[in-house]
Coordinates of C-alpha atoms in Angstrom, one line a residue:
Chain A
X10 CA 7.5 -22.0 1.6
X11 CA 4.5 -23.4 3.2
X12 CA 2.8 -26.7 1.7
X13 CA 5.3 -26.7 -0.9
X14 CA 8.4 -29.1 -2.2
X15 CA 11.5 -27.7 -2.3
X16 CA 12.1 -28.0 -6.4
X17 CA 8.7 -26.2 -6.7
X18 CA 9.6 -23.2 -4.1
X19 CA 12.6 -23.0 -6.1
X20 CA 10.9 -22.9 -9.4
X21 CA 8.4 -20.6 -7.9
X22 CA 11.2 -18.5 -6.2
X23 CA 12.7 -18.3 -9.8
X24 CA 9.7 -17.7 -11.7
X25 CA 9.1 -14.2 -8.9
X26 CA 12.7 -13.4 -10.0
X27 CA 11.9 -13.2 -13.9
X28 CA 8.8 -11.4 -12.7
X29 CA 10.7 -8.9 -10.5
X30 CA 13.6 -8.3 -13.5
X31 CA 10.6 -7.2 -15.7
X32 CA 8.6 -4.9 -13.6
X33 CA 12.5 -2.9 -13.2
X34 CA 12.5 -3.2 -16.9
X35 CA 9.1 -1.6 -17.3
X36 CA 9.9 1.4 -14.9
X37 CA 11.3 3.1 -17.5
X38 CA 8.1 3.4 -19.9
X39 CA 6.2 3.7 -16.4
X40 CA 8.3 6.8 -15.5
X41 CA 7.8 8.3 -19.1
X42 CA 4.0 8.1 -18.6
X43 CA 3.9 9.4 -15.6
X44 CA 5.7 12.6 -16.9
X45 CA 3.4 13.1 -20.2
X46 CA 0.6 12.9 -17.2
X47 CA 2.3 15.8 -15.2
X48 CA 2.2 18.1 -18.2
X49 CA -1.2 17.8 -18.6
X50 CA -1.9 18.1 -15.0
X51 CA -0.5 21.8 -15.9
X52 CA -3.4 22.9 -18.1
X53 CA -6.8 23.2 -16.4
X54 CA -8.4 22.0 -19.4
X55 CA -6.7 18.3 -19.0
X56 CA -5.9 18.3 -15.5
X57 CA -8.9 16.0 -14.2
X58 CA -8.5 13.6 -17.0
X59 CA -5.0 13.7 -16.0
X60 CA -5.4 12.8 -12.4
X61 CA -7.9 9.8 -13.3
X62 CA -4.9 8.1 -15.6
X63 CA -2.3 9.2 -12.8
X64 CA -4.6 7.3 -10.2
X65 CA -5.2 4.5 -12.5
X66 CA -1.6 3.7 -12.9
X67 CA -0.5 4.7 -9.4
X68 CA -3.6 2.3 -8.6
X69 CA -1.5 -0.4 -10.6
X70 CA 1.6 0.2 -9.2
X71 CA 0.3 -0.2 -5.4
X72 CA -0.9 -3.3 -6.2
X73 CA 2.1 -4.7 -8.1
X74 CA 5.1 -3.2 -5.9
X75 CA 4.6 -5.1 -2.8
X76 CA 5.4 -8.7 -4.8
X77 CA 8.3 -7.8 -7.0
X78 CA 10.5 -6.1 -3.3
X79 CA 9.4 -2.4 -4.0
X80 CA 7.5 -1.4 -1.3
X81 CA 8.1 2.3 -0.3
X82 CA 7.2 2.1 -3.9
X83 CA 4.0 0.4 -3.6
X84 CA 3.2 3.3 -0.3
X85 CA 4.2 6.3 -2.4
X86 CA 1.9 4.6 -5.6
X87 CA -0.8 4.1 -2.6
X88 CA -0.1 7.3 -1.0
X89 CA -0.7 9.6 -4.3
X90 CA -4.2 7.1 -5.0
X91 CA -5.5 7.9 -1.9
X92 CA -4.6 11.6 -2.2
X93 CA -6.2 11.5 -5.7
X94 CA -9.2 10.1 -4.2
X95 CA -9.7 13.1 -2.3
X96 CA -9.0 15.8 -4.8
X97 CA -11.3 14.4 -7.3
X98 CA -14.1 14.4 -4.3
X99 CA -13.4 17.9 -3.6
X100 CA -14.6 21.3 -4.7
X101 CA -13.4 23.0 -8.5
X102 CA -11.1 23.8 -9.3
X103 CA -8.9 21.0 -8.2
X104 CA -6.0 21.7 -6.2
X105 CA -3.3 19.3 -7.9
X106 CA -0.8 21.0 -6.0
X107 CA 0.2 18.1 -3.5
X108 CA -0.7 15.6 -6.4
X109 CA 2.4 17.1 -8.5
X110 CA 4.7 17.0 -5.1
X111 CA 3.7 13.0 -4.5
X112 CA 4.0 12.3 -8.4
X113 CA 7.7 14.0 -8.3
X114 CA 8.6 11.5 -4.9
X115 CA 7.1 9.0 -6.8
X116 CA 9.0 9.6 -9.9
X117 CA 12.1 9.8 -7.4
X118 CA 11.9 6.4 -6.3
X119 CA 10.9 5.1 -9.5
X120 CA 14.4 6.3 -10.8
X121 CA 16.5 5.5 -7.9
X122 CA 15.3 1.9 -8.6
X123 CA 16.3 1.8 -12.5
X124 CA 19.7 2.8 -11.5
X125 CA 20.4 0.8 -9.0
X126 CA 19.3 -2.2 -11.2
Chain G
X287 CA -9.9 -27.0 -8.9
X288 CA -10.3 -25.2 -12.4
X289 CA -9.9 -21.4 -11.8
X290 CA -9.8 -18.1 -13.7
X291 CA -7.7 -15.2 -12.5
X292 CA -9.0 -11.8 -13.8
X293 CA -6.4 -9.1 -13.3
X294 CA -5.8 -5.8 -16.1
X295 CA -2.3 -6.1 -14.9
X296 CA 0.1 -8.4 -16.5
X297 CA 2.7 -9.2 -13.9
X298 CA -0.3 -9.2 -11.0
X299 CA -1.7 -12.4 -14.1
X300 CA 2.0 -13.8 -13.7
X301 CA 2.7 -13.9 -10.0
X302 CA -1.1 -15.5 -9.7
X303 CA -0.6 -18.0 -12.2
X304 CA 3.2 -18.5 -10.8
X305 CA 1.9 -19.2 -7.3
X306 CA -1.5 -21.3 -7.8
X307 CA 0.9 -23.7 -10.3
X308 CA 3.7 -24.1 -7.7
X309 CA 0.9 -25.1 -5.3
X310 CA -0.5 -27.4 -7.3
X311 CA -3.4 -25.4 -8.8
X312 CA -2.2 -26.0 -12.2
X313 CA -5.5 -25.6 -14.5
X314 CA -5.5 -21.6 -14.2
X315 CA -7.1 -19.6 -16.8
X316 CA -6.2 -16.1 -17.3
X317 CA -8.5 -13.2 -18.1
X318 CA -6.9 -9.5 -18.8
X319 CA -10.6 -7.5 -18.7
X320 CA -14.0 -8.8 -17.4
X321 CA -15.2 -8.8 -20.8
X322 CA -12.4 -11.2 -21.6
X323 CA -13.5 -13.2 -18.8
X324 CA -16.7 -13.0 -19.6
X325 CA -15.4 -14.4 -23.6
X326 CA -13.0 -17.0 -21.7
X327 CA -16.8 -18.3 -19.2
X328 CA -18.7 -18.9 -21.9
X329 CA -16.4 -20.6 -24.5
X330 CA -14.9 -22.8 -21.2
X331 CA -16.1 -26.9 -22.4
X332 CA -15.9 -27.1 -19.0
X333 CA -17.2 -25.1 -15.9
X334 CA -14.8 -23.3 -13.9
X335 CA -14.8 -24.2 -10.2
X336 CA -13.2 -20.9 -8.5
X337 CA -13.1 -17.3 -10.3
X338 CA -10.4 -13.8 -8.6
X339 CA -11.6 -11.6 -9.9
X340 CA -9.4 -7.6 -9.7
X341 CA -11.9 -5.3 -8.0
X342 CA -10.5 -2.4 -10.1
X343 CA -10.2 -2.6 -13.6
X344 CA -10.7 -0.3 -16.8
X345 CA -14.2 -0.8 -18.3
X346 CA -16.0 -4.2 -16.5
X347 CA -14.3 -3.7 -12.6
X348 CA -14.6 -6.8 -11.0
X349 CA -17.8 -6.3 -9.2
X350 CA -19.5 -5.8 -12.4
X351 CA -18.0 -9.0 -13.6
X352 CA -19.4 -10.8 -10.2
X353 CA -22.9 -9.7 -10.7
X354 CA -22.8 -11.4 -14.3
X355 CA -21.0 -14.5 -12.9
X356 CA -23.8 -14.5 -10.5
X357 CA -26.8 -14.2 -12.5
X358 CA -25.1 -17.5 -14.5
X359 CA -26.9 -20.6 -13.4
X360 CA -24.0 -22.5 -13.5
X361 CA -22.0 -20.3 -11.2
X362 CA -24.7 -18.9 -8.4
X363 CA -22.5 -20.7 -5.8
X364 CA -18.7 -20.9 -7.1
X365 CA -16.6 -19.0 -4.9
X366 CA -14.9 -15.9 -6.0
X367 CA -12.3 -13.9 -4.2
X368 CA -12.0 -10.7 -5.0
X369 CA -8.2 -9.1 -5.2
X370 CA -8.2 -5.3 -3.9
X371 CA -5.3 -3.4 -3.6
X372 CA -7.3 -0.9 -1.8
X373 CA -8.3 -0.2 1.1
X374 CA -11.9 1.9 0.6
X375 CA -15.1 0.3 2.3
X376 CA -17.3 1.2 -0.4
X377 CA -15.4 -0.7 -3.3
X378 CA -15.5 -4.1 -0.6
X379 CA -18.9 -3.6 0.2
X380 CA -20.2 -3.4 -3.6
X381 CA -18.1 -6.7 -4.1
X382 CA -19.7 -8.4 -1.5
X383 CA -22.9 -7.2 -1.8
X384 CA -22.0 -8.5 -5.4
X385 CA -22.0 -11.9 -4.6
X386 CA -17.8 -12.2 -3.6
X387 CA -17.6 -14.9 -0.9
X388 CA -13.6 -13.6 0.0
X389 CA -10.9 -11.1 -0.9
X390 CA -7.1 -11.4 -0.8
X391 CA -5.5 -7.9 -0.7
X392 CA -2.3 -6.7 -2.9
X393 CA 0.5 -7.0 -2.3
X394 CA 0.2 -11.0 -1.9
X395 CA 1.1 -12.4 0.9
X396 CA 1.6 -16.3 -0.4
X397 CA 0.4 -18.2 2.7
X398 CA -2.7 -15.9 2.5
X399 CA -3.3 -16.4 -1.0
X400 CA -2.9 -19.9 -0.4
X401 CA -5.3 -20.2 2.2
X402 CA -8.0 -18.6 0.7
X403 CA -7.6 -20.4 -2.2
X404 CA -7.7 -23.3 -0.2
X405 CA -10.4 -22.9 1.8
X406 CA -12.6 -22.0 -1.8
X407 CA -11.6 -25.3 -3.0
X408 CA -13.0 -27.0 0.4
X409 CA -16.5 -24.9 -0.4
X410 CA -16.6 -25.8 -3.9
X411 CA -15.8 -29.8 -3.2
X412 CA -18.5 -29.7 -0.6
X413 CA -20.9 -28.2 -2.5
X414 CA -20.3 -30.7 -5.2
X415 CA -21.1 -33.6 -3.2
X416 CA -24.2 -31.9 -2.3
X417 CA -25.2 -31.7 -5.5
X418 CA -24.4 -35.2 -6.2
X419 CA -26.4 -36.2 -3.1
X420 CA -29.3 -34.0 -4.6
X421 CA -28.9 -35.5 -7.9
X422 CA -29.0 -39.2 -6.4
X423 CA -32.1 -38.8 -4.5
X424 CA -34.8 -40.2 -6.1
X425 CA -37.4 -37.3 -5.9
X426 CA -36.9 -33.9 -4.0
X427 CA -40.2 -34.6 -2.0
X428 CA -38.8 -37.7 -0.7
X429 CA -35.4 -35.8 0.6
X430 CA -35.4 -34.8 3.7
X431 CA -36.4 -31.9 5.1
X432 CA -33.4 -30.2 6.6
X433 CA -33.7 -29.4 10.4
X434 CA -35.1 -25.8 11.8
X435 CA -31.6 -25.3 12.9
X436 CA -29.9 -25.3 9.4
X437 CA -29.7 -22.1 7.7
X438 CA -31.3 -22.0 4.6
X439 CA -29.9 -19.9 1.6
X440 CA -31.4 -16.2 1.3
X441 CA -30.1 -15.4 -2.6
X442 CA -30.8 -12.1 -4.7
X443 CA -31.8 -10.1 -1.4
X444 CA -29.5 -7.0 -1.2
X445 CA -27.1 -7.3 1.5
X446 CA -27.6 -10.7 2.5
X447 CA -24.7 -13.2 2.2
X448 CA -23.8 -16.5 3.3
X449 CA -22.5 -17.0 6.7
X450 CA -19.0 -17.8 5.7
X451 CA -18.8 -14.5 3.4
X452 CA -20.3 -12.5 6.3
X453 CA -17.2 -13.6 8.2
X454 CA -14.3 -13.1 5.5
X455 CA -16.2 -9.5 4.8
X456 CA -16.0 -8.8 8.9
X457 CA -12.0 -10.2 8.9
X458 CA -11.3 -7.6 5.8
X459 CA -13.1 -4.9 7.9
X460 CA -11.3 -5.5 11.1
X461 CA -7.9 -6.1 9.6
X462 CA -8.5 -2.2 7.7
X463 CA -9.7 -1.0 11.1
X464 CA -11.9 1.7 8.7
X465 CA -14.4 2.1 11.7
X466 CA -15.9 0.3 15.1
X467 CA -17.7 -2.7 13.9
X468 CA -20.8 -3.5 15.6
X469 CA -23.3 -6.9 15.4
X470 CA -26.5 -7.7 16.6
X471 CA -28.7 -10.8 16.0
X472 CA -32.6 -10.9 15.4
X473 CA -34.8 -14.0 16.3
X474 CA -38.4 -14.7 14.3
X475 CA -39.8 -17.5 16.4
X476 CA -42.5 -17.9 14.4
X477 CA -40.5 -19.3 11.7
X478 CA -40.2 -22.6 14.1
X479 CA -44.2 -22.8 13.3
X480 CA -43.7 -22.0 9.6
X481 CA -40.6 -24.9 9.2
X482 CA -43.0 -27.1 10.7
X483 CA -45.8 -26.5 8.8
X484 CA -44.4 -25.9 5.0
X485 CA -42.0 -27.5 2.5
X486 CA -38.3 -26.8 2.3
X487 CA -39.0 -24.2 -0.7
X488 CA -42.1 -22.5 1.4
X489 CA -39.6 -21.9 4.2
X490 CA -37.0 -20.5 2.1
X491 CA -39.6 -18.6 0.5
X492 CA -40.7 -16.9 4.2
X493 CA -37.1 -16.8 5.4
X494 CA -36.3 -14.8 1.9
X495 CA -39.0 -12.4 2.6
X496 CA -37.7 -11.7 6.5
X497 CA -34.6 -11.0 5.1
X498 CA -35.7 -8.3 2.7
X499 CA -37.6 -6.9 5.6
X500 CA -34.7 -6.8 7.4
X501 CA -32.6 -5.5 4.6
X502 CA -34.9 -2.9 4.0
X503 CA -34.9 -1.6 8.1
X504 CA -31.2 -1.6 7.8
X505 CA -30.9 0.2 4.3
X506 CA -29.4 3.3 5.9
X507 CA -26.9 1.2 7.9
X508 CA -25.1 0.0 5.1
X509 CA -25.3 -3.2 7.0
X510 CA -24.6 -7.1 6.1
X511 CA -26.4 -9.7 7.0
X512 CA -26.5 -13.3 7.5
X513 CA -29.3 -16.1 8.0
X514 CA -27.7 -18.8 10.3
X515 CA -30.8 -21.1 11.2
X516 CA -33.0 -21.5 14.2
X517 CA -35.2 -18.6 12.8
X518 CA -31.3 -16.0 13.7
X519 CA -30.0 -13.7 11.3
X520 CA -26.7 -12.0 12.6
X521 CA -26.7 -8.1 10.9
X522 CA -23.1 -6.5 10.9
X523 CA -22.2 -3.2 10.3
X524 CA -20.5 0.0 11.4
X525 CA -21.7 0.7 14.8
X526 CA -22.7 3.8 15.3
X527 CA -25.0 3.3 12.5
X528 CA -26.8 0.0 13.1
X529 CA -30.1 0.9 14.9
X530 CA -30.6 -0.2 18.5
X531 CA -33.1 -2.8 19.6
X532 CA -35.7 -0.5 20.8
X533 CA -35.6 2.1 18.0
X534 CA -36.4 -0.9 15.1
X535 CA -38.3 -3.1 17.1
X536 CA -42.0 -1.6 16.4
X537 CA -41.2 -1.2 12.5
X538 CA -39.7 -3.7 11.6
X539 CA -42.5 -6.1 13.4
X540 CA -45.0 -3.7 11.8
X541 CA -43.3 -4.3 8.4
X542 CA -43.2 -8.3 9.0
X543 CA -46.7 -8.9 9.4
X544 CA -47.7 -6.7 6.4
X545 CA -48.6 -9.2 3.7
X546 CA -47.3 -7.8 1.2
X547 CA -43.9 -7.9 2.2
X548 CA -43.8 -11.6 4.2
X549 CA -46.3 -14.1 3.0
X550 CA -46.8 -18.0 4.2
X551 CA -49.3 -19.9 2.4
X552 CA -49.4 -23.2 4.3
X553 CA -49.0 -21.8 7.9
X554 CA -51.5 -18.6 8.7
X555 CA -48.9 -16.7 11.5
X556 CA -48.5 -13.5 13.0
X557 CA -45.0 -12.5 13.6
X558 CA -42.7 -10.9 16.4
X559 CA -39.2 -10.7 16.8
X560 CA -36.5 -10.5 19.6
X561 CA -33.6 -8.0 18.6
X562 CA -30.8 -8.6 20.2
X563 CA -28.6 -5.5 22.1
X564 CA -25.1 -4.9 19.7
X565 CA -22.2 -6.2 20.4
X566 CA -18.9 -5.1 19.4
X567 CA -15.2 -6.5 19.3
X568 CA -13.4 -5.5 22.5
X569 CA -10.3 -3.7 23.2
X570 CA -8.1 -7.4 23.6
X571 CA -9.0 -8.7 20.9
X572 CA -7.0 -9.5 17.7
X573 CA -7.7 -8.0 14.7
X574 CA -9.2 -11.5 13.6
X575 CA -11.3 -12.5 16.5
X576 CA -14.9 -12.6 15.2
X577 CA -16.1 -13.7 18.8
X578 CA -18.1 -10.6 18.8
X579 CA -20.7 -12.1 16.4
X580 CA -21.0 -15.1 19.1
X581 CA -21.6 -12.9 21.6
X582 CA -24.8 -10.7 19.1
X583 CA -25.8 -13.8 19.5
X584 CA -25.6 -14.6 23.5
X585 CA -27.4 -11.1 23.9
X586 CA -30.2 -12.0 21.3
X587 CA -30.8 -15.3 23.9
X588 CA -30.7 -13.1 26.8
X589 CA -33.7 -11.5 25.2
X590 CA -35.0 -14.8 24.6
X591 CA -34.5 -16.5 27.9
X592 CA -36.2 -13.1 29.5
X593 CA -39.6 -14.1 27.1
X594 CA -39.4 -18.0 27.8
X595 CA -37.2 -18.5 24.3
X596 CA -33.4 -20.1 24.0
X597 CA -31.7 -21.7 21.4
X598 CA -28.3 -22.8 22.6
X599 CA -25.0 -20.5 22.6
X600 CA -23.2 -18.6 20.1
X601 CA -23.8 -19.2 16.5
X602 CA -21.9 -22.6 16.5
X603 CA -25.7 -23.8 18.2
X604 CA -27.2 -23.2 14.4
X605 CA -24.4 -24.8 12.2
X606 CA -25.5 -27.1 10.2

């Protein structure tokens, strides 16, 4: 690595491992959220609320996936922001259709990850 | 360099504090809200010297936590980088418009990281030693006056920003490709009179107000813009909404010489200005180039050199 020793690229390197090991680990709370959030993107009374905390932790997990070697992750997280985004901009009632579909690839990938830890 | 890293995410705090360490940045605060940041500023014994701040967070985002960094004596000039995971204009223009002087973008990229972080400490040691030259001079009357062709700082005027943030905030544009950039420089040559004729803090004062006059011509534009000496300021912005030459020129003099809005006390001037035609990156160049600016520039001395008036090439000609 650039303007670094090699005993501290390799304490670095290691230190990125750790961090890698417990953003698998916390995929599985991550996936459990995500699915109380689905169920309340059912009922029109707590679906808008719903997409805010969906784009909130998508939002997190686009920013995160990319340094710990998830990163169709981190494009699906960014993918169902983005689409969020324009939802919430858009007319009432929203249309969480397409939400629900990028939340269940999402959840997909999420999953295939924990098992193949 | 002491720093404080402000991220609502745990493992983003990690890999930050992970990477400045192993790079020898190893006197890293971490903040997990801006209100904890703000908790961690003000009990610090010591000031810190470079803030990243997370544009989005829950409760205090990180532009919020900018403008309150800013309005801190201690911190008007410390750099802050801004860390966005995202790629919307609007959040990148409230953080520069802020008072951010850089960005890195999520995922990290290390060497990136690096280099801002880098190039934050090389603005923070310089502007310590200007400081300590300040603070060694024996009265601020006896400094000297800086020359006509050193830009001056323009502070608390909406969409103005130092000449090196103006370039970081054109690289982030470019490298999103959001929309065409344009640029196009603006010449008062009058203000060669006023810097002659007034203090250091008179000039400011004058340059300040031409700035908000320009600010306020532009306020549709959602433009940024940058005083880089000589009596230039470069304006940046999307470019099918910056206004041409011809379609500001009569306001915005009309505006200038309204005393109200631009005021000298120790030189009595009229003023004019030379708007230069907009410029725009070209087809060949990389997604970094920012030789577009230095060529607002060339076309605002075209205008010049057609009404008798040139001040050297580029905008290297008014570095200081």
């Amino acid at each position: 690595m650039q303007g670094m020793d090699a005993d501290k690229s390799a304490v670095l390197q290691a230190g990125l491992a750790r961090i890698r090991e417990r953003f698998i680990s916390s995929l599985d709370d991550r996936i459990e959220e995500f699915c109380a959030l689905s169920e309340r993107l059912e009922d029109p009374a707590t679906e808008e609320s719903a997409c805010l905390e969906i784009r909130a932790q998508a939002h997190k997990l686009h920013g995160i996936c990319g340094s710990v070697g998830q990163p169709r992750m981190g494009a699906l997280a960014a993918q169902l922001e983005q689409h969020i985004d324009t939802v919430i901009a858009g007319p009432r009632p929203l249309n969480t259709d397409f939400v629900d579909e990028l939340l269940n690839a999402l959840l997909d990938e999420m999953e295939q990850s924990v098992d193949a830890s | 360099m002491k720093i404080l890293a402000v991220d609502d995410d745990e493992l983003i705090r990690e890999i930050l504090s992970a990477t400045l360490e192993a790079h020898g940045y190893t006197d890293v605060t971490l903040a997990e809200s801006g209100e904890d940041a703000l908790q961690k500023i003000a009990a610090s014994p010591t000031p810190f010297e470079g803030f990243m701040f997370d544009i989005q967070m829950p409760g205090m985002d990180g532009t919020e936590l900018c403008q309150h960094v800013r309005q801190m004596e201690a911190y008007r000039n410390t750099p802050v980088i801004m860390i966005t995971a995202m790629n919307n204009k609007e959040y990148v223009d409230r953080a520069f418009m802020a008072g951010a002087t850089d960005y890195v973008t999520k995922p990290f990229d290390t060497t990136e990281l690096m280099t801002r972080i880098r190039l934050a400490d090389r603005l923070q040691a310089e502007a310590r030693k200007a400081q300590a030259a300040q603070a060694a001079a024996p009265a601020a009357a006896a400094a000297p006056k800086p020359p006509f062709a050193t830009p001056v700082t323009v502070k608390d005027v909406r969409g103005v920003v130092k000449s090196a943030a103006l370039d970081n905030y054109v690289l982030l544009m470019l490298e999103q490709k959001q929309f065409a950039m344009g640029a196009f420089a603006i010449r008062i040559p009058e203000l060669e009179q006023v810097h002659a004729g007034s203090d250091i803090e008179e000039f400011t004062y004058v340059v300040t107000d031409v700035a908000e006059v320009i600010s306020d011509v532009l306020v549709g534009a959602q433009a940024f813009l940058s005083y880089i000496g000589g009596g230039v300021f470069v304006c940046v912005g999307a470019k099918n909404k910056l206004p041409t030459a011809d379609s500001m020129h009569d306001e915005f003099v009309m505006m200038l010489n309204d005393p109200d809005l631009v005021y000298c006390e120790e030189v009595a001037t009229g003023f004019s200005a030379q708007i230069g035609e907009i410029a725009a990156p070209k087809l060949f160049e990389k997604r970094g180039d920012l030789r577009f600016l230095d060529r607002a520039v060339e076309k605002l001395n075209e205008v010049s050199s057609s009404t008798g008036q040139r001040s050297g090439n580029g905008r290297s000609a008014f570095a200081a």
